[in-house]
Structures are given as C-alpha cells and as structure tokens.
mmCIF file of C-alpha atoms in Angstrom:
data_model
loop_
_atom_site.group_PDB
_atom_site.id
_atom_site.type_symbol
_atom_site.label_atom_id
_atom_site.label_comp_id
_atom_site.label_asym_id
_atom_site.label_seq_id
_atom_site.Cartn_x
_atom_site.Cartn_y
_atom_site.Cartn_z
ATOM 1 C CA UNK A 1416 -75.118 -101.676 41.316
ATOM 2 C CA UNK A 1417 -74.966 -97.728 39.894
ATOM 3 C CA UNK A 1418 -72.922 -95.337 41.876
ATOM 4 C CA UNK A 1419 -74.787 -93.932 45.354
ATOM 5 C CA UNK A 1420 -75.339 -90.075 44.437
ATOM 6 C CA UNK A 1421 -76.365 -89.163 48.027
ATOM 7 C CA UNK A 1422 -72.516 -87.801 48.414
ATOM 8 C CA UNK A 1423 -72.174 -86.448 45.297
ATOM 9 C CA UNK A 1424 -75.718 -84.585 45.473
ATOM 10 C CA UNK A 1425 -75.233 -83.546 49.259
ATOM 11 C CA UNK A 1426 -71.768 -81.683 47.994
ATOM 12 C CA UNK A 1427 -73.293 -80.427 44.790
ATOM 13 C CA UNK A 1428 -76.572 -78.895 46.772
ATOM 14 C CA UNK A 1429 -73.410 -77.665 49.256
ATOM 15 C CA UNK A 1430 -71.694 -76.002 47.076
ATOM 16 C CA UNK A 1431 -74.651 -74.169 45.105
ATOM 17 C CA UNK A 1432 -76.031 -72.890 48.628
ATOM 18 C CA UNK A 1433 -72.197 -71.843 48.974
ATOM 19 C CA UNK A 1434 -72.667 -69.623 45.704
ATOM 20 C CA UNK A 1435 -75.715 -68.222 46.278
ATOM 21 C CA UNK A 1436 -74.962 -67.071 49.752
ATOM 22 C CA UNK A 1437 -71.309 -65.665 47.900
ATOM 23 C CA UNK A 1438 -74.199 -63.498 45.188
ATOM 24 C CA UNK A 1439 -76.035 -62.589 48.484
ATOM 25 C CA UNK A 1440 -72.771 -61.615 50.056
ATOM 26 C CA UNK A 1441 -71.788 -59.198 47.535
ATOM 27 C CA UNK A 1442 -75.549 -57.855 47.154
ATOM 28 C CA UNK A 1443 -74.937 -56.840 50.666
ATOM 29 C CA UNK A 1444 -71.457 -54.834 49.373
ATOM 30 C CA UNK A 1445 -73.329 -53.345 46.618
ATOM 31 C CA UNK A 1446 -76.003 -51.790 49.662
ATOM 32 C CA UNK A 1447 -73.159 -50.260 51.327
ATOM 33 C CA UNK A 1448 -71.609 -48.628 48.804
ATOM 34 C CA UNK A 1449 -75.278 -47.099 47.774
ATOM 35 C CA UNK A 1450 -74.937 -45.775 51.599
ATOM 36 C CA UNK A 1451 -78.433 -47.383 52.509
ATOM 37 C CA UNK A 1452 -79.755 -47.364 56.008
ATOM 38 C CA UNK A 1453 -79.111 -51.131 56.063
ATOM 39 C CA UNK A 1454 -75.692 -50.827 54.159
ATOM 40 C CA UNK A 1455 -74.190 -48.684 56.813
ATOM 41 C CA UNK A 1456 -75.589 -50.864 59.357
ATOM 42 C CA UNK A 1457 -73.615 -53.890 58.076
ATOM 43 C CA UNK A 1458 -70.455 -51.855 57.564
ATOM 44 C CA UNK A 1459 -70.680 -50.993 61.130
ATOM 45 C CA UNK A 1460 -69.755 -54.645 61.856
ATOM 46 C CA UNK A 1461 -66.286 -54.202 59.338
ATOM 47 C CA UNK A 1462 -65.594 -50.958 60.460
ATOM 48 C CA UNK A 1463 -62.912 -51.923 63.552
ATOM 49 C CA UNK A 1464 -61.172 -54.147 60.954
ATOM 50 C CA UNK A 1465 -58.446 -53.986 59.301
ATOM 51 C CA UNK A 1466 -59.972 -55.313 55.617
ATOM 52 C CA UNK A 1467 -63.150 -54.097 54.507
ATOM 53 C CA UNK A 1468 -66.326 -56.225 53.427
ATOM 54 C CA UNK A 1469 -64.993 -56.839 49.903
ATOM 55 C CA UNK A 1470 -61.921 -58.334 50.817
ATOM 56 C CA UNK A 1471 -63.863 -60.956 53.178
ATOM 57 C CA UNK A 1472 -65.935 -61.567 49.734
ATOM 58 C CA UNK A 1473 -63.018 -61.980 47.516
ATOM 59 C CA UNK A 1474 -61.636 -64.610 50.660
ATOM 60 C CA UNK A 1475 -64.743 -66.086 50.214
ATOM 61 C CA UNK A 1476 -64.355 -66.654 46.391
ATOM 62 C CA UNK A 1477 -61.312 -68.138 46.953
ATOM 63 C CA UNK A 1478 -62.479 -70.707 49.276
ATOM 64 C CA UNK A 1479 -64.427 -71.871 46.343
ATOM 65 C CA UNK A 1480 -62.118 -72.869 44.493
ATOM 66 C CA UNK A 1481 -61.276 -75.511 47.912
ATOM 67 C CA UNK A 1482 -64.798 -76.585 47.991
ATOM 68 C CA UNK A 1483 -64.974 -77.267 44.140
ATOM 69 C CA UNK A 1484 -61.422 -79.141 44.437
ATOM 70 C CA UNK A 1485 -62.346 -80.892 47.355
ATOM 71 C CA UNK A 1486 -66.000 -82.319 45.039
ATOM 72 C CA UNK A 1487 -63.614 -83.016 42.191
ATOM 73 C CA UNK A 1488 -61.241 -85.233 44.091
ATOM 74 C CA UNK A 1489 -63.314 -87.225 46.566
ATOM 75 C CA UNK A 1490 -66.347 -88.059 43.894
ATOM 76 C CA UNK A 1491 -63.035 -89.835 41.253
ATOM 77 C CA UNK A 1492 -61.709 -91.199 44.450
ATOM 78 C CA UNK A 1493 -65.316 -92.811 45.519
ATOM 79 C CA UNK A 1494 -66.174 -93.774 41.903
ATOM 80 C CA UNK A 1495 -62.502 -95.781 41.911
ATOM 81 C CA UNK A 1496 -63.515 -97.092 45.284
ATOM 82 C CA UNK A 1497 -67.075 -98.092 43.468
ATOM 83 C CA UNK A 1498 -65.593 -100.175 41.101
ATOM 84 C CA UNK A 1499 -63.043 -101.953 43.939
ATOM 85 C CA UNK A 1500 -66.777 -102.822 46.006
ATOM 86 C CA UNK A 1501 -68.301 -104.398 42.727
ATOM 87 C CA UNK A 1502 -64.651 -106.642 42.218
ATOM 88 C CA UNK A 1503 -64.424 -107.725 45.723
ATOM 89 C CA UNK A 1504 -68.109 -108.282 45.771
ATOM 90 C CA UNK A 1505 -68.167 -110.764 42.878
ATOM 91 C CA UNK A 1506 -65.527 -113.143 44.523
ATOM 92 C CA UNK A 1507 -63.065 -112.850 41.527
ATOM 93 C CA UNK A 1508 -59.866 -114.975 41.044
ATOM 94 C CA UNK A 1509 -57.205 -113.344 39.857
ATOM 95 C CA UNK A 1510 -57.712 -115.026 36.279
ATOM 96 C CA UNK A 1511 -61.146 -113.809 35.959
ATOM 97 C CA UNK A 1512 -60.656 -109.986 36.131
ATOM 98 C CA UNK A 1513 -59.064 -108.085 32.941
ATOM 99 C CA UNK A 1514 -55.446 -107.757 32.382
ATOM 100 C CA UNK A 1515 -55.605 -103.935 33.547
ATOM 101 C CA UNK A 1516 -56.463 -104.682 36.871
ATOM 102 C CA UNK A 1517 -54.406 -108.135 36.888
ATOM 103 C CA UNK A 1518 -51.565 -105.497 36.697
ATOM 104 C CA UNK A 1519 -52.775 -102.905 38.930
ATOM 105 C CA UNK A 1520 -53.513 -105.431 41.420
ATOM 106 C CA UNK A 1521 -49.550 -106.498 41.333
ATOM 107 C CA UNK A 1522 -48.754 -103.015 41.212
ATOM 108 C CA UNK A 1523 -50.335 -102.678 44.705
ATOM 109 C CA UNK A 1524 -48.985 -105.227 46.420
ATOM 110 C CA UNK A 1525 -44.880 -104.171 45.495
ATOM 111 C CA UNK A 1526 -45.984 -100.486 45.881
ATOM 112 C CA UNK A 1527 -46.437 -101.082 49.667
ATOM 113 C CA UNK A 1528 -42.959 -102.244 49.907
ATOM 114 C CA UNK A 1529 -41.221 -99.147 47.748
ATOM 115 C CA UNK A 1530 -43.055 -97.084 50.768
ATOM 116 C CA UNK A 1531 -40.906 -98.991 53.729
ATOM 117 C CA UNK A 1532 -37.674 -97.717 54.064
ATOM 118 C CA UNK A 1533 -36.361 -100.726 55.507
ATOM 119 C CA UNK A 1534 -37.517 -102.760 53.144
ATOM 120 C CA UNK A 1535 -35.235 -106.094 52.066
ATOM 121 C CA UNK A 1536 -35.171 -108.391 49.349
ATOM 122 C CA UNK A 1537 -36.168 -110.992 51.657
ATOM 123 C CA UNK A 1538 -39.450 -108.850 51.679
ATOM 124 C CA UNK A 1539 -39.832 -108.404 47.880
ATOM 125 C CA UNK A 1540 -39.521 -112.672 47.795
ATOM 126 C CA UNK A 1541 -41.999 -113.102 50.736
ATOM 127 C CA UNK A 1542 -44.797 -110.794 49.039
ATOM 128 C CA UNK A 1543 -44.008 -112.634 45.399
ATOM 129 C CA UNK A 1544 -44.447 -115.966 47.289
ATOM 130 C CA UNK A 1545 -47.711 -114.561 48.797
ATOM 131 C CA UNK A 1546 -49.114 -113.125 45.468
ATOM 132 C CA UNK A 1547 -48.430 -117.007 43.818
ATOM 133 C CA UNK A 1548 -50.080 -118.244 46.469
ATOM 134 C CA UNK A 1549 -52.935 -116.125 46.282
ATOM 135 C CA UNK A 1550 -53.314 -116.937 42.330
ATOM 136 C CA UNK A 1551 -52.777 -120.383 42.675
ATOM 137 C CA UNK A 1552 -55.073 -120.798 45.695
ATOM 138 C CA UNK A 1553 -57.786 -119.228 43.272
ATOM 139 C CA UNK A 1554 -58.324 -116.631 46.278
ATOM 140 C CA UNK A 1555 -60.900 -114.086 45.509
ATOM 141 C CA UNK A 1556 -58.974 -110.618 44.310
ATOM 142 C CA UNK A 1557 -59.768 -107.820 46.273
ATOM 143 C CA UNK A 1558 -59.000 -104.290 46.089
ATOM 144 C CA UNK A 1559 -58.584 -101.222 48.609
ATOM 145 C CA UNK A 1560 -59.716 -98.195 47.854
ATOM 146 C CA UNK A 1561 -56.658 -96.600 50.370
ATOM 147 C CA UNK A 1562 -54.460 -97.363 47.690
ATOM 148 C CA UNK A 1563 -55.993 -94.843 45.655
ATOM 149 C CA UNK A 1564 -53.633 -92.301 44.695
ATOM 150 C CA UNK A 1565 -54.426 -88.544 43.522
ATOM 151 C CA UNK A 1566 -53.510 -86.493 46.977
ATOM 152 C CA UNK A 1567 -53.574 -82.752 45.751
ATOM 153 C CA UNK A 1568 -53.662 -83.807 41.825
ATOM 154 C CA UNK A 1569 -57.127 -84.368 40.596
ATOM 155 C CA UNK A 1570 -56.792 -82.637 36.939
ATOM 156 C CA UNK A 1571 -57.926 -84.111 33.746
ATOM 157 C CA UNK A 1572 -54.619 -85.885 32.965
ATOM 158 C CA UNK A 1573 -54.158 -87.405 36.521
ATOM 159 C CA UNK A 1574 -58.063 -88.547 36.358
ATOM 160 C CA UNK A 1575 -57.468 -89.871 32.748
ATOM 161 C CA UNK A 1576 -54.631 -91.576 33.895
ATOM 162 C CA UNK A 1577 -56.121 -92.989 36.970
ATOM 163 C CA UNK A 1578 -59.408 -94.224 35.053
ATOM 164 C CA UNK A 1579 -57.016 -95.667 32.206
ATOM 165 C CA UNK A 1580 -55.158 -97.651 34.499
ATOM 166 C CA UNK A 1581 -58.323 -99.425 35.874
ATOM 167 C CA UNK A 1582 -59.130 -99.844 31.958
ATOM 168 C CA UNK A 1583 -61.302 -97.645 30.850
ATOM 169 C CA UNK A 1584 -60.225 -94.613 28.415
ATOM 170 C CA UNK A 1585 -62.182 -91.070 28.473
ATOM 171 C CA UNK A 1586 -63.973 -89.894 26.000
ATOM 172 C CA UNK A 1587 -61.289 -87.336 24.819
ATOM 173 C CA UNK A 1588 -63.548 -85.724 22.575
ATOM 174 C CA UNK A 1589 -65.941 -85.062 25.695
ATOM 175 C CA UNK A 1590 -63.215 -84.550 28.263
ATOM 176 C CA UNK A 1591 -61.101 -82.231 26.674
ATOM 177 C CA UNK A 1592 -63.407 -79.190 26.974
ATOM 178 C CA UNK A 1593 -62.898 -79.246 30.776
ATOM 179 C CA UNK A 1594 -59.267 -79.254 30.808
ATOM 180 C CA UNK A 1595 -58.610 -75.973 31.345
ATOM 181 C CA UNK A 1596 -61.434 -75.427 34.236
ATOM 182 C CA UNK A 1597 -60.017 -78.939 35.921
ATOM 183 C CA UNK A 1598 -56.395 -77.296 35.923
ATOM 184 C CA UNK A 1599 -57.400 -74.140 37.183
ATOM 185 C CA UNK A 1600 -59.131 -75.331 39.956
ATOM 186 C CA UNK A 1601 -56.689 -77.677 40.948
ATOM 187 C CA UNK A 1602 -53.445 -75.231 40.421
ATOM 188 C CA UNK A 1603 -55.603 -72.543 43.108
ATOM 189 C CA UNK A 1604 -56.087 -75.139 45.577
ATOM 190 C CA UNK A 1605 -52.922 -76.009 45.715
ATOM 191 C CA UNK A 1606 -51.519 -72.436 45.670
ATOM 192 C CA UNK A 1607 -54.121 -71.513 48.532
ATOM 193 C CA UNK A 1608 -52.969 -75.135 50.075
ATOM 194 C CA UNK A 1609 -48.916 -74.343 50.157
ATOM 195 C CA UNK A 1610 -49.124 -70.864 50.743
ATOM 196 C CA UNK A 1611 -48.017 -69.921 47.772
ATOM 197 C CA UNK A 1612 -50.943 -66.950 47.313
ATOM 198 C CA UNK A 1613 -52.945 -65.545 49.738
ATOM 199 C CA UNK A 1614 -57.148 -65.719 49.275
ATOM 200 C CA UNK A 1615 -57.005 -61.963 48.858
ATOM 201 C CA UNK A 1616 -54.671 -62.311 46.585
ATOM 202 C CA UNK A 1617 -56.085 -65.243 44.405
ATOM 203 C CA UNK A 1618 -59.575 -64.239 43.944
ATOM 204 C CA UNK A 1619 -59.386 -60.402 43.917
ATOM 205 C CA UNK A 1620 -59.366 -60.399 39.943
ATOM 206 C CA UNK A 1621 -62.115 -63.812 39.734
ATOM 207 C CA UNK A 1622 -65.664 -62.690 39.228
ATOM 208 C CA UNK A 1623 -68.328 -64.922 40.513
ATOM 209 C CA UNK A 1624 -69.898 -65.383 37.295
ATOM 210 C CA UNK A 1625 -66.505 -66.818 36.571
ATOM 211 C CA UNK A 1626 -66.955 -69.294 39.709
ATOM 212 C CA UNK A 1627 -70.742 -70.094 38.874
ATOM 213 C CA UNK A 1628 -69.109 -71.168 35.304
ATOM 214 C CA UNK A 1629 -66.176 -73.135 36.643
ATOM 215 C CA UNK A 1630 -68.685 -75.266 38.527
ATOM 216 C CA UNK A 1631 -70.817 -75.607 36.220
ATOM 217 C CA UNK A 1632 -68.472 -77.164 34.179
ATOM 218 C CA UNK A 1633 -67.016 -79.194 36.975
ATOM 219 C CA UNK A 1634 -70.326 -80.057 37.879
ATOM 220 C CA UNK A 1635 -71.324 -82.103 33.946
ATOM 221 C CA UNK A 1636 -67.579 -83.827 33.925
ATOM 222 C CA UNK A 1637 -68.314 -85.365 37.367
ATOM 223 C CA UNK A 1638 -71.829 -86.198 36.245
ATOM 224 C CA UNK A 1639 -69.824 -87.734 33.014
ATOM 225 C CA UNK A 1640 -67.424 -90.071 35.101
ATOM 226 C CA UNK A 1641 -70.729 -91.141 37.018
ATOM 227 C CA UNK A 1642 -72.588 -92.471 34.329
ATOM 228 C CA UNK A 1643 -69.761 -93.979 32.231
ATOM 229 C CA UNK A 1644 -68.781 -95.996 35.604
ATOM 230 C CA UNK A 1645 -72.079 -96.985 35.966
ATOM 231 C CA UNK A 1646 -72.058 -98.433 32.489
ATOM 232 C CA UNK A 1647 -69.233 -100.363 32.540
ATOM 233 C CA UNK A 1648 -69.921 -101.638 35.905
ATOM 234 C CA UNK A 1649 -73.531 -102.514 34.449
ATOM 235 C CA UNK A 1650 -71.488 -104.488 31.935
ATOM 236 C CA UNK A 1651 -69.386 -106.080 34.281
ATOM 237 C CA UNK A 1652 -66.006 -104.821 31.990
ATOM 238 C CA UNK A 1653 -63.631 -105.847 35.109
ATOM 239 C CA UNK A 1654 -64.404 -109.047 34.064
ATOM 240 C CA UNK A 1655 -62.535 -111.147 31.457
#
C-alpha cells in the first residue's frame, strides 16, 4: 500500500499559505514606508510597540524555518512508521524479514533496557530468553514506530542513516544536492529551539526568496523519500 499523502499535502498546502501570507506581510511594510493612506493606517497598530512591523516580519521568517523542520522530521518519521505498518501487517517471522531489520529489530528490544537506569543482568537474560522465544515460536515480528529515533536531528546524514539502517541506501547522487538546505534548516531550528539566537536575530539577514527556495528544495527531497518508499514497499524488499 503507497504512502497516505493527506499529511504530507495538508503541511505542504500549510506551509505555502504560510509564505504567501509572509510576501503579503511584507507588501504591507513596503505600503508604509511609501506613507500611503492605508500604510499609515497599519502602522498605527505598531506604533505603541516597542519593535516595528519589520521586525514582526523578520520573526515571522524565522518561524519558517520551525514549520519547514517540523515537515522534514514528521513526514521521515511517518514514512519509517509506513514501512513498520506494511511488516506487522504481513505477519512476518523473524526469519522471513531481511537481515537489516533482523538486526534492528534486536537492536530495539536491548535499547529499551540501556534506557532503565536500574536495569540488571537478570533483565538483559530475561529479554534474550523472550527474543528466543519469540523466534522460535515463529511469532509474527512487529515493529513500533515510537522507537523511531531523530528528536531535533532530521539532516541528510541522520535521514541517510536512519533509512540505511532499515536497508535501503539514498540515492547519493540525488540526495546530496539538498545537504546544505537540510542542515540549515535543521541547525536554525535548533538554535531558535535552545535559545541560542533570537527570531530577530536569525532571520534579519534571510530574504524570503531565500525561504521560498529552501522549501522548495525541502519540498522535492521529501517527495523523493515518498516515492522510493513506495517502491520498495511495492516490492516487498523487507522481505527475504
């Protein structure tokens, strides 16, 4: 079954609204400054403050980078999640899915216990037991998609790596002209995110031709990952 776009269209329509109310935003600016009738009537609405109009617009382009971060993250997360629903779906045993996930599927299991603190060896043993019982047993395999992990780090080497650990390699060829947007966006997030710069600060020297370019780009790598997931999944590669 392809990918379900309704998410991944609702956030794309979301953001372009987003930029075209950001263009509309700074037509208004561009009014005031003229010293139009309907320019100084905006201002009016600025004029107790202590920023002006153009610093709530440059805010405003640094939000986007959040919103474009935020499109980045949860469509790799929900394609991961994807390919976890077809696994669990086809009633696997552990022999039957691809050495990739026959290791990321052990992975999970002793990452839970390296997150207790408590945890004893005793606890290490009991899981093992449970995991040879599980293969033996010829249980179906299943997945969840909260062990996903890429909190705050969704750039094209944590992506790669993610996707490569599930088996399946990018396209390097393809993938490395978005490297630089994918880094960018996620490096201002996370400054914005920690405090580390202030929106005024951030986006007083971005342009939003430069934003309408970044997602853009963002916007054809995402559409990438789609259809190469839906590929394999057509193909059934989890499979052995």
């Amino acid at each position: 079954m392809n990918f379900d776009l309704e998410n991944y269209t609702n956030k794309k329509m979301e953001l372009k609204f987003y930029l075209k109310c950001l263009n509309t935003t700074y037509t208004i600016e561009h009014e005031i400054n003229l010293g139009t009738p309907y320019g100084k009537h905006f201002y009016s609405g600025f004029s107790n403050h202590n920023y002006e109009l153009g610093d709530f617009i440059v805010i405003l382009k640094s939000n986007t980078y959040l919103m474009i971060y935020n499109m980045v993250e949860s469509t790799t997360r929900e394609l991961i999640a994807h390919i976890y629903d077809e696994v669990n779906e086809s009633s696997l045993h552990y022999q039957d899915i691809t050495d990739q996930l026959q290791i990321l599927w052990k992975n999970y299991h002793f990452r839970k216990i390296d997150s207790e603190i408590n945890a004893s060896s005793q606890t290490f043993i009991n899981t093992a037991n449970k995991m040879i019982d599980e293969i033996l047993n010829e249980s179906s395999i299943q997945f969840n998609a909260e062990d996903i992990v890429l909190s705050g780090d969704a750039d094209l080497n944590s992506i790669s790596k993610l996707f490569n650990s599930h088996g399946i390699k990018l396209n390097k060829s393809t993938t490395k002209v978005y490297k630089s947007d994918l880094w960018n966006v996620k490096h201002s997030r996370n400054s914005l995110a920690h405090g580390d710069q202030s929106f005024i600060k951030l986006g007083r020297d971005t342009t939003i031709s430069d934003l309408e370019n970044t997602t853009n780009h963002i916007f054809k790598f995402l559409e990438y990952l789609i259809e190469m997931t839906n590929q394999l999944i057509c193909k059934e590669y989890f499979k052995k």
